[in-house]
Coordinates of C-alpha atoms in Angstrom, one line a residue:
M12 CA -36.0 7.8 -3.9
A13 CA -36.3 8.5 -7.7
V14 CA -34.4 11.5 -9.1
S15 CA -36.4 13.7 -11.5
T16 CA -35.2 14.5 -15.0
D17 CA -35.3 18.2 -14.1
A18 CA -32.9 17.7 -11.3
L19 CA -30.4 16.1 -13.6
A20 CA -30.7 18.8 -16.3
P21 CA -27.7 20.9 -15.0
L22 CA -25.5 17.9 -15.0
Y23 CA -26.5 17.1 -18.7
Q24 CA -25.8 20.7 -19.6
H25 CA -22.3 20.5 -18.1
L26 CA -21.4 17.1 -19.7
L27 CA -22.8 17.7 -23.2
P28 CA -20.2 20.3 -24.2
L29 CA -17.4 17.9 -23.1
V30 CA -18.7 15.3 -25.5
T31 CA -19.3 17.6 -28.4
R32 CA -15.9 19.3 -28.2
P33 CA -12.6 17.9 -29.4
N34 CA -11.8 16.5 -26.0
G35 CA -14.8 14.2 -26.5
L36 CA -12.5 12.2 -28.7
K37 CA -10.1 12.0 -25.8
L38 CA -12.9 10.7 -23.6
L39 CA -13.8 8.1 -26.2
A40 CA -10.2 7.0 -26.6
A41 CA -9.9 6.8 -22.8
A42 CA -13.0 4.6 -22.7
V43 CA -11.6 2.3 -25.4
A44 CA -8.3 2.1 -23.7
L45 CA -10.0 1.2 -20.4
F46 CA -12.1 -1.4 -22.2
V47 CA -9.0 -2.9 -23.8
F48 CA -7.1 -2.8 -20.5
K49 CA -10.0 -4.7 -18.8
Y50 CA -9.8 -7.5 -21.4
R51 CA -6.0 -7.3 -21.9
S52 CA -5.4 -11.0 -21.2
H53 CA -8.8 -12.6 -22.0
A54 CA -11.6 -12.6 -24.4
V55 CA -14.4 -10.0 -24.4
G56 CA -17.3 -11.2 -22.3
T57 CA -15.3 -13.5 -20.1
R58 CA -14.2 -13.2 -16.5
R59 CA -10.5 -12.8 -15.8
R60 CA -9.2 -15.8 -13.9
R61 CA -5.8 -15.2 -12.4
D62 CA -6.1 -18.4 -10.4
L63 CA -6.0 -20.5 -13.6
K64 CA -3.0 -21.4 -15.7
Q65 CA -3.4 -20.7 -19.4
P66 CA -1.3 -21.1 -22.6
K67 CA 0.8 -18.2 -23.7
G68 CA -0.3 -16.1 -26.6
A69 CA -3.6 -14.6 -25.4
V70 CA -4.2 -11.1 -26.8
P71 CA -6.5 -8.3 -25.7
L72 CA -10.2 -8.7 -26.5
L73 CA -9.7 -11.9 -28.5
G74 CA -8.1 -14.0 -25.8
H75 CA -6.8 -17.3 -27.2
M76 CA -8.5 -17.0 -30.6
P77 CA -5.2 -16.4 -32.5
V78 CA -3.6 -19.4 -30.6
M79 CA -6.4 -21.8 -31.6
A80 CA -6.5 -20.5 -35.2
A81 CA -2.8 -21.3 -35.4
V82 CA -3.2 -24.8 -33.9
G83 CA -5.8 -25.9 -36.5
G84 CA -8.1 -29.0 -36.2
H85 CA -5.5 -31.5 -37.3
N86 CA -3.1 -30.6 -34.4
L87 CA -5.8 -30.0 -31.8
Y88 CA -5.3 -33.0 -29.6
Q89 CA -1.5 -32.7 -29.6
F90 CA -2.1 -29.1 -28.4
L91 CA -4.4 -30.2 -25.6
E92 CA -1.9 -32.9 -24.6
K93 CA 1.0 -30.4 -24.6
Q94 CA -1.0 -28.0 -22.3
Y95 CA -1.8 -30.9 -20.0
N96 CA 1.8 -31.8 -19.7
E97 CA 3.1 -28.3 -19.3
L98 CA 0.3 -26.6 -17.2
G99 CA -1.2 -29.6 -15.4
P100 CA -4.6 -31.2 -15.7
V101 CA -6.5 -28.0 -15.0
W102 CA -6.0 -25.0 -17.3
S103 CA -8.0 -22.6 -19.3
I104 CA -8.5 -20.6 -22.5
S105 CA -10.9 -17.8 -23.4
L106 CA -12.6 -17.2 -26.8
P107 CA -15.0 -14.5 -28.0
L108 CA -18.6 -15.8 -28.1
L109 CA -17.6 -19.2 -26.9
G110 CA -16.5 -17.9 -23.5
R111 CA -14.0 -19.4 -21.1
I112 CA -13.3 -23.1 -21.3
I113 CA -11.6 -24.7 -18.3
Y114 CA -10.1 -28.1 -18.9
I115 CA -10.5 -30.4 -15.9
D116 CA -8.7 -33.6 -17.0
T117 CA -8.6 -35.7 -13.8
P118 CA -10.9 -38.7 -13.0
E119 CA -12.1 -37.0 -9.8
N120 CA -13.1 -33.7 -11.5
L121 CA -14.8 -35.6 -14.3
E122 CA -16.9 -37.7 -12.0
H123 CA -17.8 -34.7 -10.0
V124 CA -19.1 -32.7 -13.0
L125 CA -20.7 -35.6 -14.9
K126 CA -22.1 -37.6 -12.1
T127 CA -22.0 -36.2 -8.5
N128 CA -23.0 -32.6 -9.5
F129 CA -24.7 -33.6 -12.8
W130 CA -27.5 -31.0 -12.7
S131 CA -25.1 -28.0 -12.3
Y132 CA -23.8 -28.5 -15.8
E133 CA -25.6 -28.6 -19.2
K134 CA -24.8 -28.8 -22.9
G135 CA -26.1 -25.3 -23.1
S136 CA -27.4 -23.0 -25.8
T137 CA -24.0 -22.3 -27.4
I138 CA -23.3 -26.0 -28.2
A139 CA -26.9 -26.4 -29.4
W140 CA -26.4 -23.4 -31.7
L141 CA -23.1 -24.6 -33.1
S142 CA -24.4 -28.1 -33.8
K143 CA -27.9 -27.3 -34.9
D144 CA -27.3 -27.9 -38.6
L145 CA -26.2 -31.5 -37.8
F146 CA -28.2 -32.6 -34.7
G147 CA -31.1 -30.1 -34.5
E148 CA -32.7 -30.8 -31.2
G149 CA -31.4 -34.4 -30.9
I150 CA -30.2 -36.1 -27.8
F151 CA -26.5 -35.0 -28.1
V152 CA -27.3 -31.3 -27.7
C153 CA -30.4 -31.1 -25.5
D154 CA -30.8 -31.0 -21.7
G155 CA -33.4 -31.6 -19.0
A156 CA -36.8 -33.0 -19.7
E157 CA -36.1 -33.3 -23.5
W158 CA -32.9 -35.3 -22.9
R159 CA -34.7 -37.6 -20.5
F160 CA -37.5 -38.1 -22.9
Q161 CA -35.2 -39.1 -25.8
R162 CA -33.1 -41.3 -23.6
K163 CA -36.1 -43.2 -22.3
L164 CA -37.3 -43.9 -25.8
A165 CA -34.0 -45.2 -26.9
S166 CA -33.6 -47.4 -23.9
H167 CA -36.3 -49.7 -25.2
I168 CA -34.0 -51.2 -27.8
F169 CA -30.9 -51.7 -25.6
N170 CA -31.5 -54.8 -23.5
V171 CA -30.2 -58.3 -23.2
K172 CA -33.1 -59.9 -25.1
A173 CA -32.6 -57.5 -28.0
F174 CA -28.8 -58.0 -27.9
R175 CA -29.3 -61.7 -28.5
E176 CA -31.5 -61.0 -31.5
Y177 CA -29.2 -58.4 -33.0
T178 CA -26.1 -60.7 -32.9
S179 CA -27.7 -63.5 -34.9
D180 CA -30.3 -61.6 -37.0
V181 CA -28.3 -58.5 -38.0
F182 CA -24.6 -58.5 -37.1
V183 CA -23.9 -61.9 -38.6
I184 CA -26.0 -61.3 -41.7
E185 CA -24.3 -58.0 -42.4
G186 CA -21.0 -59.4 -41.3
K187 CA -21.1 -62.1 -44.0
K188 CA -21.4 -59.4 -46.6
V189 CA -18.2 -57.9 -45.2
L190 CA -16.5 -61.4 -45.4
D191 CA -17.6 -61.8 -49.0
Y192 CA -16.0 -58.5 -49.9
L193 CA -12.8 -59.3 -48.0
G194 CA -12.7 -62.7 -49.8
K195 CA -12.8 -61.1 -53.1
A196 CA -10.0 -58.7 -52.1
A197 CA -8.0 -61.7 -50.9
D198 CA -8.4 -63.5 -54.2
E199 CA -7.5 -60.4 -56.2
G200 CA -4.7 -59.1 -53.9
T201 CA -6.2 -55.7 -53.5
V202 CA -6.0 -53.2 -50.6
V203 CA -9.2 -52.6 -48.7
D204 CA -10.0 -49.4 -46.8
F205 CA -11.0 -51.0 -43.6
Q206 CA -12.5 -47.8 -42.1
A207 CA -14.8 -47.3 -45.0
L208 CA -15.8 -50.9 -44.9
M209 CA -16.6 -50.7 -41.2
L210 CA -18.6 -47.5 -41.7
H211 CA -20.7 -49.4 -44.3
F212 CA -21.2 -52.3 -41.9
T213 CA -22.2 -50.3 -38.8
L214 CA -24.5 -47.9 -40.7
D215 CA -26.4 -50.8 -42.4
S216 CA -26.6 -52.8 -39.1
F217 CA -27.9 -49.8 -37.2
G218 CA -30.3 -48.8 -39.9
T219 CA -31.8 -52.4 -39.9
I220 CA -32.1 -52.5 -36.1
S221 CA -33.3 -49.0 -35.4
F222 CA -35.3 -48.0 -38.5
G223 CA -36.2 -51.2 -40.2
K224 CA -34.2 -50.3 -43.2
S225 CA -30.7 -51.0 -44.2
F226 CA -28.9 -48.0 -45.8
G227 CA -27.7 -50.4 -48.5
C228 CA -24.0 -49.5 -48.1
L229 CA -22.8 -53.1 -48.2
D230 CA -24.8 -53.8 -51.3
N231 CA -22.5 -51.6 -53.4
I232 CA -19.3 -51.1 -51.3
E233 CA -17.3 -49.3 -53.9
Q234 CA -19.9 -46.6 -54.2
E235 CA -20.1 -44.0 -51.4
A236 CA -23.6 -43.4 -50.0
P237 CA -24.7 -39.7 -50.5
F238 CA -26.1 -39.8 -46.9
A239 CA -22.7 -40.8 -45.5
V240 CA -20.7 -38.3 -47.5
S241 CA -22.9 -35.4 -46.5
F242 CA -23.0 -36.5 -42.9
D243 CA -19.2 -36.7 -42.7
D244 CA -18.7 -33.3 -44.4
L245 CA -21.2 -31.6 -42.2
A246 CA -19.7 -33.2 -39.0
E247 CA -16.3 -31.7 -40.0
I248 CA -17.8 -28.3 -40.5
V249 CA -19.6 -28.4 -37.2
S250 CA -16.4 -29.5 -35.5
D251 CA -14.5 -26.5 -36.9
R252 CA -17.0 -24.2 -35.3
L253 CA -16.1 -25.4 -31.8
V254 CA -12.7 -23.6 -32.0
D255 CA -13.6 -20.7 -34.3
P256 CA -15.8 -17.9 -32.9
A257 CA -15.8 -16.2 -36.2
W258 CA -17.3 -19.2 -38.0
P259 CA -20.5 -17.5 -39.2
L260 CA -18.5 -14.9 -41.1
R261 CA -15.9 -17.4 -42.3
E262 CA -18.5 -19.7 -43.7
R263 CA -20.3 -16.9 -45.4
L264 CA -17.2 -15.5 -47.0
T265 CA -15.9 -18.9 -48.2
G266 CA -19.1 -20.4 -49.4
V267 CA -19.2 -23.1 -46.7
D268 CA -22.7 -21.9 -45.8
K269 CA -24.0 -23.1 -49.1
K270 CA -22.3 -26.5 -48.6
V271 CA -24.0 -26.7 -45.2
Q272 CA -27.4 -26.2 -46.7
H273 CA -26.7 -28.8 -49.4
H274 CA -25.6 -31.4 -46.9
K275 CA -28.5 -30.6 -44.6
N276 CA -30.9 -31.2 -47.4
V277 CA -29.3 -34.6 -48.3
I278 CA -29.2 -36.0 -44.8
R279 CA -32.6 -34.6 -43.6
G280 CA -34.2 -35.7 -46.8
Y281 CA -33.0 -39.2 -46.4
A282 CA -34.2 -39.3 -42.8
L283 CA -37.6 -38.0 -43.8
D284 CA -37.9 -40.6 -46.5
I285 CA -37.4 -43.3 -43.8
I286 CA -40.1 -41.8 -41.7
E287 CA -42.6 -41.3 -44.5
K288 CA -42.0 -44.8 -45.8
R289 CA -42.8 -46.3 -42.4
R290 CA -46.0 -44.2 -42.3
R291 CA -47.1 -45.5 -45.7
E292 CA -46.2 -49.1 -45.2
G293 CA -47.0 -49.4 -41.5
Y294 CA -45.2 -51.7 -39.0
S295 CA -46.2 -55.3 -38.3
A296 CA -43.2 -56.7 -36.5
P297 CA -44.0 -58.1 -33.0
K298 CA -41.3 -55.9 -31.4
K299 CA -41.0 -52.1 -31.9
D300 CA -37.8 -50.7 -33.4
L301 CA -36.5 -47.3 -32.4
L302 CA -38.3 -45.5 -35.2
Q303 CA -41.6 -47.0 -34.2
W304 CA -41.1 -45.8 -30.6
F305 CA -40.4 -42.3 -32.0
L306 CA -43.5 -42.4 -34.2
E307 CA -45.8 -43.5 -31.4
A308 CA -44.4 -41.0 -28.8
R309 CA -46.4 -38.0 -27.7
D310 CA -45.4 -34.7 -26.3
D311 CA -46.7 -33.2 -23.1
E312 CA -49.9 -32.1 -24.8
G313 CA -50.6 -35.5 -26.3
N314 CA -49.6 -34.6 -29.8
P315 CA -47.3 -36.7 -32.2
L316 CA -43.8 -35.4 -32.6
S317 CA -43.2 -33.1 -35.5
D318 CA -41.4 -34.3 -38.6
D319 CA -38.5 -31.9 -37.9
L320 CA -38.1 -33.4 -34.4
L321 CA -38.3 -37.0 -35.7
V322 CA -35.6 -36.2 -38.3
D323 CA -33.4 -34.8 -35.5
Y324 CA -33.9 -38.0 -33.5
V325 CA -33.0 -40.2 -36.5
L326 CA -29.9 -38.3 -37.4
S327 CA -28.6 -38.2 -33.8
F328 CA -28.9 -41.9 -33.2
S329 CA -27.5 -42.6 -36.7
V330 CA -24.2 -41.0 -35.9
A331 CA -24.1 -42.9 -32.6
G332 CA -24.7 -46.2 -34.3
R333 CA -22.4 -45.6 -37.3
D334 CA -19.3 -43.6 -36.5
T335 CA -18.4 -44.6 -33.0
T336 CA -18.1 -48.4 -33.5
A337 CA -16.7 -48.2 -37.0
Q338 CA -13.9 -45.8 -35.9
A339 CA -13.2 -47.8 -32.8
L340 CA -12.8 -51.0 -34.8
T341 CA -10.5 -49.1 -37.3
W342 CA -8.2 -47.9 -34.5
T343 CA -8.3 -51.4 -32.9
F344 CA -7.0 -53.1 -36.1
Y345 CA -4.5 -50.3 -36.6
S346 CA -3.2 -50.7 -33.0
I347 CA -2.8 -54.5 -33.3
Y348 CA -1.1 -54.7 -36.7
R349 CA 1.0 -51.6 -36.9
D350 CA 4.8 -51.8 -36.6
G351 CA 6.0 -51.6 -33.0
T352 CA 3.1 -53.5 -31.5
D353 CA 3.9 -56.8 -29.8
K354 CA 3.2 -59.5 -32.4
D355 CA 1.9 -61.9 -29.7
I356 CA -1.2 -59.7 -29.3
A357 CA -2.5 -60.7 -32.8
K358 CA -1.6 -64.4 -32.1
I359 CA -3.4 -64.4 -28.7
L360 CA -6.4 -62.7 -30.2
T361 CA -6.7 -65.1 -33.1
K362 CA -6.3 -68.1 -30.8
E363 CA -9.1 -66.8 -28.7
V364 CA -11.4 -66.4 -31.7
D365 CA -10.7 -70.0 -32.8
D366 CA -11.3 -71.4 -29.3
V367 CA -14.5 -69.5 -28.8
L368 CA -16.2 -69.6 -32.2
Q369 CA -14.8 -73.0 -33.3
G370 CA -15.8 -72.3 -36.9
G371 CA -19.3 -71.1 -36.1
D372 CA -21.1 -67.7 -36.1
P373 CA -20.9 -65.3 -33.2
T374 CA -23.7 -65.3 -30.7
Y375 CA -24.5 -63.3 -27.6
E376 CA -23.0 -66.2 -25.5
S377 CA -19.8 -66.3 -27.5
Y378 CA -19.3 -62.5 -27.1
K379 CA -19.2 -62.9 -23.3
Q380 CA -16.2 -65.3 -23.8
Q381 CA -14.2 -63.0 -25.9
K382 CA -12.3 -61.4 -23.0
Y383 CA -9.0 -60.7 -24.9
A384 CA -10.9 -59.2 -27.9
E385 CA -12.7 -56.9 -25.6
A386 CA -9.4 -55.9 -23.9
C387 CA -8.0 -55.1 -27.4
F388 CA -11.1 -53.0 -28.1
H389 CA -11.0 -51.1 -24.9
E390 CA -7.3 -50.5 -25.1
A391 CA -7.7 -48.9 -28.5
L392 CA -10.5 -46.8 -27.1
R393 CA -8.3 -45.6 -24.3
L394 CA -5.7 -44.3 -26.8
Y395 CA -8.0 -43.4 -29.6
P396 CA -11.4 -42.5 -28.0
V397 CA -14.1 -41.8 -30.6
T398 CA -15.3 -38.8 -28.7
P399 CA -11.8 -37.3 -28.0
R400 CA -13.1 -34.0 -26.4
N401 CA -16.3 -32.7 -24.9
L402 CA -17.6 -29.8 -22.8
K403 CA -20.5 -28.7 -20.7
I404 CA -21.6 -25.3 -19.4
C405 CA -21.9 -24.5 -15.7
V406 CA -25.4 -23.3 -14.7
K407 CA -24.7 -23.1 -10.9
D408 CA -21.5 -21.9 -9.3
D409 CA -19.5 -24.9 -8.3
V410 CA -16.2 -26.0 -6.7
L411 CA -14.3 -29.1 -8.1
P412 CA -12.7 -31.7 -5.8
D413 CA -9.3 -30.1 -6.4
G414 CA -10.6 -26.7 -5.3
T415 CA -11.0 -25.1 -8.7
R416 CA -14.0 -22.7 -8.8
I417 CA -16.3 -22.8 -11.8
H418 CA -18.6 -19.8 -12.3
V419 CA -22.0 -19.8 -14.0
G420 CA -21.6 -19.4 -17.8
E421 CA -18.1 -20.9 -17.9
A422 CA -17.5 -24.1 -19.7
V423 CA -15.7 -27.2 -18.4
G424 CA -13.9 -29.2 -21.1
W425 CA -12.2 -32.6 -20.9
S426 CA -10.3 -34.8 -23.4
P427 CA -10.5 -38.6 -23.1
Y428 CA -7.7 -38.5 -25.7
V429 CA -5.4 -36.7 -23.3
M430 CA -6.5 -38.6 -20.2
G431 CA -5.9 -41.9 -21.9
R432 CA -2.3 -41.0 -22.6
S433 CA -1.6 -39.6 -19.2
E434 CA 1.1 -41.2 -17.1
R435 CA -0.5 -39.6 -14.0
I436 CA -3.6 -41.7 -14.7
W437 CA -2.4 -44.8 -16.4
G438 CA 1.2 -45.1 -15.3
P439 CA 4.6 -44.9 -17.2
D440 CA 3.4 -47.2 -20.0
A441 CA 0.4 -45.1 -20.8
K442 CA 1.2 -44.5 -24.4
E443 CA 1.8 -48.2 -25.1
Y444 CA -0.9 -50.4 -26.6
K445 CA -1.2 -53.1 -24.0
P446 CA -4.4 -55.1 -23.9
S447 CA -3.1 -57.2 -21.0
R448 CA -3.7 -54.2 -18.7
W449 CA -7.4 -55.1 -18.9
I450 CA -7.0 -58.8 -18.1
N451 CA -7.6 -59.9 -14.5
A452 CA -7.5 -56.3 -13.5
E453 CA -9.9 -54.1 -11.6
K454 CA -12.3 -52.4 -13.9
P455 CA -11.4 -48.7 -14.2
S456 CA -13.9 -46.1 -13.0
Q457 CA -15.8 -44.1 -15.6
G458 CA -13.8 -41.1 -14.7
K459 CA -10.5 -42.9 -15.4
F460 CA -11.9 -44.4 -18.7
P461 CA -14.5 -42.0 -20.0
A462 CA -14.6 -43.4 -23.6
F463 CA -18.3 -44.2 -23.0
H464 CA -19.0 -41.0 -21.0
V465 CA -19.7 -40.7 -17.3
G466 CA -22.7 -40.6 -15.1
P467 CA -26.4 -40.3 -16.2
R468 CA -25.4 -39.6 -19.8
V469 CA -23.2 -42.7 -20.1
C470 CA -23.6 -44.2 -23.5
L471 CA -26.8 -46.2 -23.8
G472 CA -25.3 -48.3 -26.6
Q473 CA -22.0 -49.3 -24.8
Q474 CA -22.9 -53.0 -24.7
F475 CA -24.5 -52.8 -28.2
A476 CA -21.2 -51.4 -29.6
T477 CA -19.1 -53.9 -27.8
I478 CA -21.1 -56.9 -29.0
E479 CA -21.1 -55.5 -32.6
A480 CA -17.3 -55.1 -32.4
M481 CA -16.7 -58.5 -31.0
S482 CA -18.9 -60.1 -33.6
M483 CA -17.0 -58.4 -36.4
I484 CA -13.5 -59.1 -34.9
G485 CA -14.4 -62.8 -34.5
M486 CA -15.9 -63.2 -38.0
I487 CA -12.9 -61.5 -39.7
L488 CA -10.1 -63.2 -37.8
Q489 CA -11.7 -66.6 -38.1
S490 CA -11.5 -66.3 -41.9
F491 CA -8.5 -64.1 -42.7
E492 CA -5.0 -63.1 -41.8
I493 CA -4.7 -59.4 -41.6
S494 CA -1.8 -57.0 -42.4
L495 CA -1.6 -53.3 -42.9
A496 CA -0.8 -51.9 -46.3
E497 CA 1.6 -49.4 -44.7
P498 CA 2.4 -50.8 -41.2
S499 CA 5.1 -48.2 -40.5
K500 CA 2.9 -45.2 -41.4
E501 CA 1.6 -43.3 -38.4
A502 CA -2.2 -42.8 -38.7
K503 CA -3.6 -39.3 -38.5
Y504 CA -7.0 -38.3 -37.2
G505 CA -9.4 -36.2 -39.0
V506 CA -11.3 -33.1 -38.0
S507 CA -14.8 -34.1 -36.8
I508 CA -17.0 -34.4 -33.8
T509 CA -15.8 -38.0 -33.5
F510 CA -12.3 -39.5 -34.3
P511 CA -12.0 -40.7 -37.9
M512 CA -8.7 -41.7 -39.4
V513 CA -7.6 -39.5 -42.2
D514 CA -7.4 -41.3 -45.5
G515 CA -8.8 -44.5 -43.9
L516 CA -6.9 -47.6 -43.1
G517 CA -5.5 -49.8 -45.9
I518 CA -5.3 -53.5 -45.1
R519 CA -4.4 -56.6 -47.0
V520 CA -6.2 -59.9 -46.3
K521 CA -5.2 -63.5 -46.9
R522 CA -7.6 -66.5 -46.5
R523 CA -6.7 -68.6 -43.5
S524 CA -5.9 -72.3 -44.1
H525 CA -7.5 -74.2 -41.2

């Protein structure tokens, strides 16, 4: 039964003087104290979870925000690994605005969230908001029907027939430009930044395959492409946001917001130029590339996709085609040739290259015979995954296989970097670079080796990336002997949404005498 305003009038008359008198301040102070007490060990807006272990250092209202600020991006994965070792595979932090993040680093938990109970977890609006300046509404940050739509479009270029064509028509052609550059460096005795070179190679290759246009990076290797520079800088800015709830204020006060706008203009302008050029010149090839599939796609009402959405698609797939494989190749060569690695690994790999290629160019058939090269590649991805952390938001209350409860609105996080170094998962030699663990062994589950993700969102380009990497490894090792410029130096990772190597990887090359 509704209560009339008149009936409540006496109560208002009694309470109003309390608020307007000096003791009103006491009431306010009591309310504030009660509020602080409620959030004494976790961030505002999050649920208190006594059942979950958490790092020390949480403060009232802010939760673990000071802890994460002290860690910084360059020590993030050491921090995650430390918590895993001290607290176990399941632990939690809470942050204002970002909410509670529960790390679930076991293969069973990961397969449950990303495969078995897939529809109970989404990327969510928070991740989309944080990443909008880089990905817009691209495949990495969307869910549901929009995600299925983009994935279906992209699947058209990832098939065996296409892989055969890419190997000979693109990877070899672009790879020979890499060999020319390395040959010049060998003759002059100069050090080459291998990571930068691989980023040029993968971006040009993916541009040719997906958009019918090379980005031209390998045509002038010494000069950085504006698109690539802006993309890398913007990716670092977006990555910083994932651990800093106060990022809008910080970016405004430090002028980073102006850099964001500049970098957005550069990368979106370049993507739009690709789209407009295709519209002007048309497309006559017998087989559609990815851009053509995008341009011919229609929304639910039968309308062409907007330019903004097309740009989002181009940018999202560009990072997938460029950064991941280039960084994986960089960490692979670092792992093989650094001090402390068994020297027989490089010898076995080179012998396989010689036996398989026999002086010729890589093909789709030769890729399937490069078992040891693939083992070297996967072993590097285990220790240095190009997507070292990830998270999703729970949209339906759930219970993990280990009994952990996940409530709606809470995030689950996982770190392939941490899992790849876990003795619980990989045994006592987990931190050792050991390609032999992949030879004549049972293929690990996606949950155990999540470098290419797990379940319905598993990387569409997994085989594409592997073929590209095998082609590059074969072409380089068939022609050159490799050594690191600083073999005893421990490489450091950069702050990004992927896993770049800070300062690149300096290598020296020497022509092989066959």
